[in-house]
Short mmCIF file of C-alpha atoms in Angstrom, two decimals:
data_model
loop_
_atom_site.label_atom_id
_atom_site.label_comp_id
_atom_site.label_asym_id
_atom_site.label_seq_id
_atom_site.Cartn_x
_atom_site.Cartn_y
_atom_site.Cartn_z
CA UNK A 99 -46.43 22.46 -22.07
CA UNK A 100 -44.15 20.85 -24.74
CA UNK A 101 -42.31 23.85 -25.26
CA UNK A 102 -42.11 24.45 -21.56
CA UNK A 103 -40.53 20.84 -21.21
CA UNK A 104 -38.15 21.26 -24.26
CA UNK A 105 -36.75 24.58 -23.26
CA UNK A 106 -36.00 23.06 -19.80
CA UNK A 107 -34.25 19.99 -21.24
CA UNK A 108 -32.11 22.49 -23.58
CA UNK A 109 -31.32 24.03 -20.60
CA UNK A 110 -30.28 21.31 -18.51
CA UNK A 111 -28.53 19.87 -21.48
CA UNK A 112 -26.06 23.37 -21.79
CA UNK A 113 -25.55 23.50 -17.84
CA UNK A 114 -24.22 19.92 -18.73
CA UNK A 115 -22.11 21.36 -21.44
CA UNK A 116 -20.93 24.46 -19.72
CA UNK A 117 -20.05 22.56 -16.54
CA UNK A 118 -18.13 19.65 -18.22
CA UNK A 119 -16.20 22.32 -20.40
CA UNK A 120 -15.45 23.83 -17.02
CA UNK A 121 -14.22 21.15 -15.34
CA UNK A 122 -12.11 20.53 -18.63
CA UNK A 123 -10.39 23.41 -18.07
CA UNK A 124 -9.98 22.83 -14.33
CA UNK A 125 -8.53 18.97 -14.67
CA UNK A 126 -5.94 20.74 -17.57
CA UNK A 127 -4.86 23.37 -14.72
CA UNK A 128 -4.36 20.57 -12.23
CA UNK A 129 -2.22 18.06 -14.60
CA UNK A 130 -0.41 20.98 -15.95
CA UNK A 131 0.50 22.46 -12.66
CA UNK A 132 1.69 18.43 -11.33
CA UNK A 133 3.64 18.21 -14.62
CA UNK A 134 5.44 21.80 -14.35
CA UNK A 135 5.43 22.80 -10.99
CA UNK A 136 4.96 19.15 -8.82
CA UNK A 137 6.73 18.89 -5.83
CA UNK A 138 5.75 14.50 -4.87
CA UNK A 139 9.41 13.67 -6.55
CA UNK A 140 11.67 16.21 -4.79
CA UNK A 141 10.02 15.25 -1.66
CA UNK A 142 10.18 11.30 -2.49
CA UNK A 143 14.03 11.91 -2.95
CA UNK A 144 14.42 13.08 0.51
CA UNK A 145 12.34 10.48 2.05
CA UNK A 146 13.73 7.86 -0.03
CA UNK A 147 17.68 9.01 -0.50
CA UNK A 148 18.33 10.69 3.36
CA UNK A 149 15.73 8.86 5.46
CA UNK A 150 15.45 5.24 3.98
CA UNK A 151 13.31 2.08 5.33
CA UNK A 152 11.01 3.55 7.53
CA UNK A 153 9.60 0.79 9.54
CA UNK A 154 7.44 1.43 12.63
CA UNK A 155 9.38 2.49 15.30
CA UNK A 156 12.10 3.31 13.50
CA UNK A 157 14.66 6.37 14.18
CA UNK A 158 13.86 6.46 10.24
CA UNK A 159 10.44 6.50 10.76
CA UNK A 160 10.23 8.95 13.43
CA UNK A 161 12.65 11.07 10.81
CA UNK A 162 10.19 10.91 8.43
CA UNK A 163 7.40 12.28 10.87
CA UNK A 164 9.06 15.71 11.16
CA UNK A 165 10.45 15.56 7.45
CA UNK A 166 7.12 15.79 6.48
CA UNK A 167 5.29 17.83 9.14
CA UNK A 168 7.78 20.71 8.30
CA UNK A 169 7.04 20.41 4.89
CA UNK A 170 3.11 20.56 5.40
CA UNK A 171 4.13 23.60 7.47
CA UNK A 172 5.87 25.35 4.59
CA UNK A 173 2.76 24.89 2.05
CA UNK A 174 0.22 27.85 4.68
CA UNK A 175 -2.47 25.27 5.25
CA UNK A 176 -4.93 26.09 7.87
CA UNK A 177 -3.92 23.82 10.27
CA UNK A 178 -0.84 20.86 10.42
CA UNK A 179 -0.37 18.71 13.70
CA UNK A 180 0.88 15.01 14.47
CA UNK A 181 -1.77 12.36 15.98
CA UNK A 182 -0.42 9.95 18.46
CA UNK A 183 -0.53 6.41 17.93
CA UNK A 184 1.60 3.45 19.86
CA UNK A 185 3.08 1.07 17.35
CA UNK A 186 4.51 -2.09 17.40
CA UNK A 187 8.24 -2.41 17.20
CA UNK A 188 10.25 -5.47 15.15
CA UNK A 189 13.71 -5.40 14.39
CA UNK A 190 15.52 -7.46 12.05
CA UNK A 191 19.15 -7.62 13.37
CA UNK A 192 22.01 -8.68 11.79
CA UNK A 193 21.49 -9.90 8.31
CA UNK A 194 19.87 -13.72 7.71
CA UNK A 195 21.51 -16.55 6.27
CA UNK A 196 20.88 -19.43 4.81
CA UNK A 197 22.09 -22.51 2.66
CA UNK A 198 20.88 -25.97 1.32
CA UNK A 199 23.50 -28.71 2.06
CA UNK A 200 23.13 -31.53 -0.44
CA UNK A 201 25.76 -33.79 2.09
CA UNK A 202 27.96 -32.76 4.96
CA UNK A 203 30.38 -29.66 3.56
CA UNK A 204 28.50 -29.16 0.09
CA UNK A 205 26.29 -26.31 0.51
CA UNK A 206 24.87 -23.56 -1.48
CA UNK A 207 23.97 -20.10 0.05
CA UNK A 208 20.11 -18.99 -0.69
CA UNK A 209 18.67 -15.31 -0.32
CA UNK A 210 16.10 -15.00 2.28
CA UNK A 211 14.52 -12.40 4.92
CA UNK A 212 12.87 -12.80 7.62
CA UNK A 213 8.88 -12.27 7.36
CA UNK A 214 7.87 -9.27 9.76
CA UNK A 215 7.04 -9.87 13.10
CA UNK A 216 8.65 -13.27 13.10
CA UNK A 217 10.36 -14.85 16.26
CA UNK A 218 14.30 -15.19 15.69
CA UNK A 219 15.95 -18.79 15.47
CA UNK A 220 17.89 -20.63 18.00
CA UNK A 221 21.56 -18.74 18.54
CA UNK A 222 23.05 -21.79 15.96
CA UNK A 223 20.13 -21.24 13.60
CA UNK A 224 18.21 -24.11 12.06
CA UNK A 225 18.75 -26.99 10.25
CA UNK A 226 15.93 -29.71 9.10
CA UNK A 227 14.90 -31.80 6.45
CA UNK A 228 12.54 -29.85 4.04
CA UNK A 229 8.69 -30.67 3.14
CA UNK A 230 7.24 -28.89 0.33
CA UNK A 231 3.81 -27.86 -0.01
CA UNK A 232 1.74 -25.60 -2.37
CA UNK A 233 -1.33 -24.84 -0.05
CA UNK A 234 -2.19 -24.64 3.53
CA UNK A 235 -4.54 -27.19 3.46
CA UNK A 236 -1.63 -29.89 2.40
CA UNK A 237 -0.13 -29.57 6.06
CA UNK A 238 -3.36 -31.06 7.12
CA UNK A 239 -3.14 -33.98 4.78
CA UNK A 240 0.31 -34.89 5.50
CA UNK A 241 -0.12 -34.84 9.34
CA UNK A 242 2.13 -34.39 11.77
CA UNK A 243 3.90 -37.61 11.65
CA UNK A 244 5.46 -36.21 8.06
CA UNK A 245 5.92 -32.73 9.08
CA UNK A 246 7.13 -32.76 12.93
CA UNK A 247 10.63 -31.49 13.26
CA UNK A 248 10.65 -30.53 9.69
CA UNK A 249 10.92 -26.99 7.90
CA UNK A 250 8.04 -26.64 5.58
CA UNK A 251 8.56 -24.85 2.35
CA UNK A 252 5.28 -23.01 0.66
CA UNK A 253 5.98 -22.76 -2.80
CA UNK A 254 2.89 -21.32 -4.13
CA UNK A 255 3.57 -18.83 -7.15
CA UNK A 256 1.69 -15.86 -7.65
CA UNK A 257 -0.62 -16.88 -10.20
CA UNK A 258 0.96 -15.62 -14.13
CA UNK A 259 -2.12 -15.32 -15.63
CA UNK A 260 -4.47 -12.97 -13.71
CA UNK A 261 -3.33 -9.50 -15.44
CA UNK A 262 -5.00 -7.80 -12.00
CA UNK A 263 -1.46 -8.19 -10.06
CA UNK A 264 -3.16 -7.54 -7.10
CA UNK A 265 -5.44 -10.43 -7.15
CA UNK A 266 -3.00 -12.78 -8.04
CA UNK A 267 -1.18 -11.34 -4.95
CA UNK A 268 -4.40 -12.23 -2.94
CA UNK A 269 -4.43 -15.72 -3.94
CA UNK A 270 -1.21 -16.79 -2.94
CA UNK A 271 -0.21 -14.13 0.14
CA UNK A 272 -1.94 -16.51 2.92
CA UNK A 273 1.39 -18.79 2.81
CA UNK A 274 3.11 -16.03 3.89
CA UNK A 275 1.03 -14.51 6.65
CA UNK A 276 -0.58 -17.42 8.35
CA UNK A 277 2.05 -20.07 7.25
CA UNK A 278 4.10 -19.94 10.42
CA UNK A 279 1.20 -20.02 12.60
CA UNK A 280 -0.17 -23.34 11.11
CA UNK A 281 3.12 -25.13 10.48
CA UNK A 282 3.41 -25.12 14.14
CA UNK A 283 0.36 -27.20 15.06
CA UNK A 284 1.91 -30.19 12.98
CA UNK A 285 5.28 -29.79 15.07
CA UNK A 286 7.25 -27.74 11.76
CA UNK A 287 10.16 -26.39 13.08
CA UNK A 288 10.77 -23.71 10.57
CA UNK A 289 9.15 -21.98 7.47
CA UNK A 290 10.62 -20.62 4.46
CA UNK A 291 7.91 -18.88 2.03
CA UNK A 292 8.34 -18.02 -1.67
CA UNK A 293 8.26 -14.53 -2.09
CA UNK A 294 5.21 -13.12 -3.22
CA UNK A 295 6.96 -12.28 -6.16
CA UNK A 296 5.48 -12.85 -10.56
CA UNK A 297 9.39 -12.31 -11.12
CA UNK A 298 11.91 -14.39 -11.03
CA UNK A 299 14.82 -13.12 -9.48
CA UNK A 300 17.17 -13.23 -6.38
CA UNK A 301 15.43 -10.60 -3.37
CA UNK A 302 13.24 -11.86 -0.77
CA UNK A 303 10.48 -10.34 -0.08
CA UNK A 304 9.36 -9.64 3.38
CA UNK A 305 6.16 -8.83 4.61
CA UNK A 306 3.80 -9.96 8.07
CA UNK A 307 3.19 -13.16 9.58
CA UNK A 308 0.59 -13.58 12.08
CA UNK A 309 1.35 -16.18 14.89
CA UNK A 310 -2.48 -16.05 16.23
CA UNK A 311 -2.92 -17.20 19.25
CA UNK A 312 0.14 -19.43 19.58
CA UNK A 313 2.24 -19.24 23.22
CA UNK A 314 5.60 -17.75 22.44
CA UNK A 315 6.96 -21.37 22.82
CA UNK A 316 4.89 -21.92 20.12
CA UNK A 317 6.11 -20.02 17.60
CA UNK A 318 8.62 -20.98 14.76
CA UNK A 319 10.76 -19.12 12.60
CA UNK A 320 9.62 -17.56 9.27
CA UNK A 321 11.39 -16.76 6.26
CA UNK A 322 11.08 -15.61 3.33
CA UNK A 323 13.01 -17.01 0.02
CA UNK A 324 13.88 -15.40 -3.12
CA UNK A 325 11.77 -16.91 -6.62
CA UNK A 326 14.91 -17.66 -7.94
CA UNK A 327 15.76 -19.61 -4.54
CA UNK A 328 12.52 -20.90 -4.35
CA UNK A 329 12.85 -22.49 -7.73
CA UNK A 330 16.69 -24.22 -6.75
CA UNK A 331 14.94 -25.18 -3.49
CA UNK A 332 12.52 -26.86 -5.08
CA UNK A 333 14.32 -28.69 -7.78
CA UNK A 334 16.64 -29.97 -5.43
CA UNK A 335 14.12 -31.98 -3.51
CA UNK A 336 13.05 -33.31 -6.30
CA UNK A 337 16.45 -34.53 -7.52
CA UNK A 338 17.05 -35.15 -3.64
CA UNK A 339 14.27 -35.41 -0.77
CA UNK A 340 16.75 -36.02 1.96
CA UNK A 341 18.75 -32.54 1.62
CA UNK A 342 18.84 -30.34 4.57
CA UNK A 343 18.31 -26.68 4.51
CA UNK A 344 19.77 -24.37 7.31
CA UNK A 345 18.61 -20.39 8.54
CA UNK A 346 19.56 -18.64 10.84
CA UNK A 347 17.60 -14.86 11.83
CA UNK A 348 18.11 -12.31 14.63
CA UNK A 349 14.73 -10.54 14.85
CA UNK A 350 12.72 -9.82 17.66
CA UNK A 351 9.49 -8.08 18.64
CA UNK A 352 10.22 -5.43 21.21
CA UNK A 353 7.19 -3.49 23.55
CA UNK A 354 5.14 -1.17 21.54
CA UNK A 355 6.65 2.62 21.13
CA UNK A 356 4.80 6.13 20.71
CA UNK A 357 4.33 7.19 17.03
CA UNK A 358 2.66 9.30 14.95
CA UNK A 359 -0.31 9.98 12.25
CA UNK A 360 0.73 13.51 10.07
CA UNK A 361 -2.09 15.62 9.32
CA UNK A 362 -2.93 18.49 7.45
CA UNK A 363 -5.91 20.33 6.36
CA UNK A 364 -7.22 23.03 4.53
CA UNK A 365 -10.69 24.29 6.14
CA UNK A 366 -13.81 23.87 3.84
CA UNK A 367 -15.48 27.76 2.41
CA UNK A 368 -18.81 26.54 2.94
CA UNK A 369 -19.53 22.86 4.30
CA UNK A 370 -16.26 22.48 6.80
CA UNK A 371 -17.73 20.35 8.89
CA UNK A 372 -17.84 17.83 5.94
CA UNK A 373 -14.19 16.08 5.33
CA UNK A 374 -12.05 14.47 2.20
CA UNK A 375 -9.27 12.57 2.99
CA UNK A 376 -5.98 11.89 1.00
CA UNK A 377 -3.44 9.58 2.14
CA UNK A 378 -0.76 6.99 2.14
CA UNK A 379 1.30 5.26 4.80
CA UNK A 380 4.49 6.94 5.74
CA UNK A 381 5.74 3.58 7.50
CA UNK A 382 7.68 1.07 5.17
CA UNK A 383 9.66 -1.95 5.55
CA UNK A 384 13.33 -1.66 6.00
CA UNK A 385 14.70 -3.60 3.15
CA UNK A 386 14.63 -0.81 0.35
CA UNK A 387 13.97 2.66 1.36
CA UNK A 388 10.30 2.56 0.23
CA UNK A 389 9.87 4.65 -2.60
CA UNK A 390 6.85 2.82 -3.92
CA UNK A 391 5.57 1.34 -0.96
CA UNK A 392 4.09 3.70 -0.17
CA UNK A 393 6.40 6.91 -0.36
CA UNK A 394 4.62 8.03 -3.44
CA UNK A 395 1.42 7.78 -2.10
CA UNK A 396 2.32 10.03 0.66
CA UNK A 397 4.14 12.60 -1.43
CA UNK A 398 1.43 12.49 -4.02
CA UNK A 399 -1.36 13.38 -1.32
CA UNK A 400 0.57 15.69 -0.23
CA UNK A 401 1.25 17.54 -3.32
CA UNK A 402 -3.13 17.18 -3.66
CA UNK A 403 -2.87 20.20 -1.35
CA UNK A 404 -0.42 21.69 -2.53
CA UNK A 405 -1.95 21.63 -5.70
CA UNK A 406 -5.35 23.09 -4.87
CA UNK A 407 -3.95 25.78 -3.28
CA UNK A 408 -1.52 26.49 -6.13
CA UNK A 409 -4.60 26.64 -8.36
CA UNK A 410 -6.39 28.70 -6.57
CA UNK A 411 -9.57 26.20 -6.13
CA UNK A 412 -11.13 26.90 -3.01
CA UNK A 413 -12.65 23.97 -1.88
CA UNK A 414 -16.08 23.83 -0.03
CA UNK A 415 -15.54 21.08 2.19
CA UNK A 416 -12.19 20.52 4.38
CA UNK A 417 -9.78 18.76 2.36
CA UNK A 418 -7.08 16.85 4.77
CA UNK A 419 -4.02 14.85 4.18
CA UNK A 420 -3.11 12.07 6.19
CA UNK A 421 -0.08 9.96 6.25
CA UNK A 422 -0.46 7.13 8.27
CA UNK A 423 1.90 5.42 10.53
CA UNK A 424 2.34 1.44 11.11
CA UNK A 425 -0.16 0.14 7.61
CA UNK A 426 2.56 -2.40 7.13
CA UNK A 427 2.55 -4.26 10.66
CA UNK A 428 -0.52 -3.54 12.56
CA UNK A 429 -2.44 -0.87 10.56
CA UNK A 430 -2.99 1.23 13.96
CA UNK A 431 -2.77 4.77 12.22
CA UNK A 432 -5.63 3.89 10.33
CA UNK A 433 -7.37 2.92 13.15
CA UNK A 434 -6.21 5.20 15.74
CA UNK A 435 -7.66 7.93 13.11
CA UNK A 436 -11.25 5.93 12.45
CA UNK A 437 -11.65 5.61 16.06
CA UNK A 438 -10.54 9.81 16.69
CA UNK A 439 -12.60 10.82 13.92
CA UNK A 440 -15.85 8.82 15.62
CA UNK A 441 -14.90 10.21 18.94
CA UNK A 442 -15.15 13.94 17.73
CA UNK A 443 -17.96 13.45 15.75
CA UNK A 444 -16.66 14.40 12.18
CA UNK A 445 -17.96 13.61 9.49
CA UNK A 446 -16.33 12.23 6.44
CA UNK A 447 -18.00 11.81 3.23
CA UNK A 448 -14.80 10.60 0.85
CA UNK A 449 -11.24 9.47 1.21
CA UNK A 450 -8.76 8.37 -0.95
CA UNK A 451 -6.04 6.57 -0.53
CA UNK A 452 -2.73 6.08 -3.10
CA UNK A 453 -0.79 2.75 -1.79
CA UNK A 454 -0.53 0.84 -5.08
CA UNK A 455 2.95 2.59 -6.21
CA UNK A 456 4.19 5.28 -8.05
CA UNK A 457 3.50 3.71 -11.11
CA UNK A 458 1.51 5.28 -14.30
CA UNK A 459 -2.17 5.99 -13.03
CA UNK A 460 -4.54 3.74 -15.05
CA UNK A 461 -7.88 4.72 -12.82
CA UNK A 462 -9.52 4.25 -9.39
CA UNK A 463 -11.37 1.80 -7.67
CA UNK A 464 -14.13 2.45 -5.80
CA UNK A 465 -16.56 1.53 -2.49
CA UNK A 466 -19.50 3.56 -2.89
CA UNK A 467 -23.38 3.08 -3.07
CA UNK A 468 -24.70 2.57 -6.79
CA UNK A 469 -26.06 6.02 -6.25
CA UNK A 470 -22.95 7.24 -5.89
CA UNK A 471 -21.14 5.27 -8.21
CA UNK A 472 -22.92 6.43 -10.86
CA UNK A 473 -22.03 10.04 -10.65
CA UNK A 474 -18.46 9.16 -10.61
CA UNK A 475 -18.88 7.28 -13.66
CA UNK A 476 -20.48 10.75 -15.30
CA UNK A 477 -16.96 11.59 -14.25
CA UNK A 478 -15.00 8.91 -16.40
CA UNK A 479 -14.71 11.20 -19.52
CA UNK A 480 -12.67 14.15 -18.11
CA UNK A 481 -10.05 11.29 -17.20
CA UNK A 482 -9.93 9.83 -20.44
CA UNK A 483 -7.72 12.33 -22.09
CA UNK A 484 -5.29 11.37 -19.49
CA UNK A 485 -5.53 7.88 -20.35
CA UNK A 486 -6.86 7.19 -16.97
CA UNK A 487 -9.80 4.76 -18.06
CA UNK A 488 -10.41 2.23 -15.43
CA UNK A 489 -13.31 2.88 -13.17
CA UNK A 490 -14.36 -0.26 -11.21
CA UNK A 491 -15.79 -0.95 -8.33
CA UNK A 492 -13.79 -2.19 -5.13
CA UNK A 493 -11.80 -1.36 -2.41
CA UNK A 494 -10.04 2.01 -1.44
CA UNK A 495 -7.41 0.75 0.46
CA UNK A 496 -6.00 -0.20 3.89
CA UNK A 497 -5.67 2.71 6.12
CA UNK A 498 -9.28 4.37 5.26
CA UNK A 499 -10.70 1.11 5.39
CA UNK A 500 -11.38 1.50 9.50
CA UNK A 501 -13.62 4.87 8.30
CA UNK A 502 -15.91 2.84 6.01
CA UNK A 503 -19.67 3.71 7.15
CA UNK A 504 -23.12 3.84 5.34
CA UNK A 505 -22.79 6.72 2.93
CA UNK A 506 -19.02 7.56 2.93
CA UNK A 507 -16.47 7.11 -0.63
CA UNK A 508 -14.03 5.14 -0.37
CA UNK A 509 -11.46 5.39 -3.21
CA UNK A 510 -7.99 4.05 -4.58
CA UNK A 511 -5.82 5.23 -7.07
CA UNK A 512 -4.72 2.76 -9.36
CA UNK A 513 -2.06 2.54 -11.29
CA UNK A 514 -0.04 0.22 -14.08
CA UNK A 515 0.53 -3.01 -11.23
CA UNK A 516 2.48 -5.07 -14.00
CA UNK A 517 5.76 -4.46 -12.10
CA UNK A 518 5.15 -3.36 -8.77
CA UNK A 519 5.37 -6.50 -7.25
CA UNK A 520 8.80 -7.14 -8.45
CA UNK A 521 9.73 -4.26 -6.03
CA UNK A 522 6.99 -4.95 -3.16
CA UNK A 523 8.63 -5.26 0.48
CA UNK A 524 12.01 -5.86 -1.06
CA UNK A 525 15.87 -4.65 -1.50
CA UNK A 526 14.65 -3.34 -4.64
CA UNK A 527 11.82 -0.87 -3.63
CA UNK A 528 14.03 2.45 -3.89
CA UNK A 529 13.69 5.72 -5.67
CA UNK A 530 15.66 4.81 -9.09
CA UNK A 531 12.72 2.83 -10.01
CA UNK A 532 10.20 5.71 -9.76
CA UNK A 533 9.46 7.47 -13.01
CA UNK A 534 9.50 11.30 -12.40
CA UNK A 535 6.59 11.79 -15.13
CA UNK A 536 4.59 8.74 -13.57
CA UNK A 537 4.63 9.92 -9.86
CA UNK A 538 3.16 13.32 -11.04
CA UNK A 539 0.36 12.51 -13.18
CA UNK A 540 -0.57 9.72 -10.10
CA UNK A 541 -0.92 13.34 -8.27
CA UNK A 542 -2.80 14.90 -10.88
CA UNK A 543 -5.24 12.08 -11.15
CA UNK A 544 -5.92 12.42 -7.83
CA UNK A 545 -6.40 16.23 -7.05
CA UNK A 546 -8.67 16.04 -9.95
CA UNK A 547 -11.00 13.23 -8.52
CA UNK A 548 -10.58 14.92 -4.95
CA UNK A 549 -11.86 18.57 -6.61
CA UNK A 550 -14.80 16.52 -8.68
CA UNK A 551 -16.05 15.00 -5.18
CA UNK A 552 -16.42 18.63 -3.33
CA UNK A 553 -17.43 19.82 -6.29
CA UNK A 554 -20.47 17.48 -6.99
CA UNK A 555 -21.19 16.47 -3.28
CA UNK A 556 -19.61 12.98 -3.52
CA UNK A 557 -21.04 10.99 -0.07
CA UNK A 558 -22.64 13.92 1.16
CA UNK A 559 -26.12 11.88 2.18
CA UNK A 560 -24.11 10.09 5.26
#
């Protein structure tokens, strides 16, 4: 009986062996093919460099949408097609403007944006006395009699000291999308918000604003101001409380407009009734042209594909891309794909989604049962060569959130986040400032985790 039970364990022990040293060899095919033969930064380029911004309802956006469906086209999947979804349209107008004046003819110009989805200001713009605050709850404790016909100012940095970018992010972004909406109860008359930004420099940074349930005669104007403005702005009230700061904003939410989800698959050998998803959002805002946010997560899903066919893996369950439309001001391609995928019955056991830039891949986050978590963490070795060591638990990202059920994967790449939100929803987010090398081994990472879950029957027991 011993020997019986030793030769079994020696067994299992070189299965263990053989199949790590073949999925070795697989992971070095799949990084060597992203680093020689990628395609994510030629296609970036084009998005980036001859489409631009592409914010929902765009003419860029809707460029975009057969940009990429032609180029899904070119790679012989098994099946391409677009998925209609309405989305909200906002449009900026003509650029904003704004200035602190000190006393009547001394004034000095400030960079800010308008927040998305904010109402425009009168014709003449705005001008008000300013009230800082650092918190939403302050509004509360000043009271309207301090605040009415005032602009407020949030000023709350991102915090320095969290090296998780993304949580610092968290703790400060609620300024910026229910600001507006809460100024107005206290009779505010304007917001400016400091950009959620660990930088200090001179572009806004836009990004939503929610108005609630406020009337449209409700609703105020919101800005967003540059760190480097936020800092002048605030050291000028201290110096002077009585200086008055003037905007002025063209934007305006038009009636929603017919869009589109791109998809693309390639049908499963044995199990394709079972489905892996890849994606990013293909929307953007229209300051820079998007590169990181989230360009490279679409061009590095759909180089995944690319990728797995170029290997020659054939995969046993359906593997499909799917770059989502409208994350950035409504989120209804991830929902409009959640609620299609329930009404057809499909079943998805993993998806994973790349929306944290094109930045150098540091590991994946992951929203899984312990069950499952625990085979991916059998899996953290193979990505340690590639100095992809973080393997955490947590969310996989916006757009496959609305697919989260009992049993399915949810996964996000992450990569290095120490700079990405000096280039988040700003001027700055453009191709120059995506590292060739970088973008590719994010798509490496990835087709390696996405052949690893088909392989091993990641979120099969849904």
């Amino acid at each position: 009986m011993i020997k019986k039970l030793i030769c079994l364990l020696l067994m299992v022990n070189m299965v263990t062996i053989y199949g790590q040293t073949e999925d070795e060899k697989q992971l070095k095919i799949f990084y060597d093919l992203a680093l020689t033969k990628g395609k994510s930064y030629d296609w970036l380029n084009h998005l980036s460099n001859q489409i631009g911004g592409r914010l929902s309802g765009s003419v860029q956006a809707e460029q975009a949408i057969v940009y990429t469906k032609a180029e899904l086209d070119s790679l012989g999947l098994d099946r391409v097609w677009l998925q209609p979804v309405m989305v909200p349209k906002w449009v900026r107008g003509t650029p904003e403007f704004a200035y602190l004046e000190s006393k009547p003819g001394y004034t000095s110009n400030v960079p800010i944006c308008a927040l998305g989805g904010s109402v425009a200001t009168p014709p003449g713009g705005v001008k008000a006395n300013v009230i800082e605050v650092r918190e939403l709850s302050d509004l509360e404790k000043l009271g309207k009699a301090k605040i009415q016909g005032k602009i407020v100012f949030f000023n709350r940095p991102m915090d320095p000291t969290l090296l998780n970018t993304f949580q610092a992010y968290s703790g400060a972004v609620n300024q910026r999308s229910s600001g507006a909406a809460e100024a107005s109860k206290y009779g505010a008359v304007g917001v400016i918000v400091r950009s959620m930004n660990l930088r200090l420099d001179d572009y806004p940074h836009t990004g939503s604003t929610s108005y609630g349930d406020l009337t449209d005669a409700e609703k105020i104007p919101a800005a967003a101001i540059s760190t480097n403005g936020a800092e002048f702005l605030s050291t000028t009230l201290k110096l002077d409380p009585n200086i008055q700061f003037y905007f002025k904003q063209n934007c305006k939410q038009l009636e929603d407009v017919p869009s589109f989800n791109v998809i693309g698959e390639i049908k499963g050998s044995t199990k394709p009734n079972e489905i892996i998803v890849v994606g990013g959002h293909l929307d953007s805002w229209d300051l820079g042209d998007g590169a990181h946010d989230d360009g490279a997560g679409c061009v590095q899903s759909m180089d995944v594909l690319r990728l797995l066919k170029l290997s020659g893996y054939k995969p046993k369950r359906t593997i499909r891309v799917v770059l989502f439309m409208n994350e950035e001001n409504g989120l209804r391609g991830g929902r409009k794909y959640a609620s299609e995928a329930e009404k057809n019955g499909e079943k998805h056991v993993f998806a994973l989604e790349s929306d944290a830039g094109g930045f150098t891949p540091r590991g994946f986050s992951f929203d899984s049962s312990e069950a499952d978590f625990s085979t991916i963490l059998n899996w953290k070795s193979l990505f340690e060569p590639y100095l992809m060591q973080q393997f955490t638990k947590g969310g996989g990202g916006a757009d496959i959130g609305p697919l989260k059920k009992e049993g399915i994967v949810l996964a996000g790449l992450r990569p290095d986040s120490q700079r990405y939100f000096a280039h988040h929803h700003a001027e700055n987010d453009t191709f120059e400032h995506v590292n060739k090398r970088e973008l590719e081994l994010g798509a490496a990472a990835m087709v390696s985790l996405i052949y690893l879950a088909d392989k091993y029957d990641l979120g099969s027991a849904n």
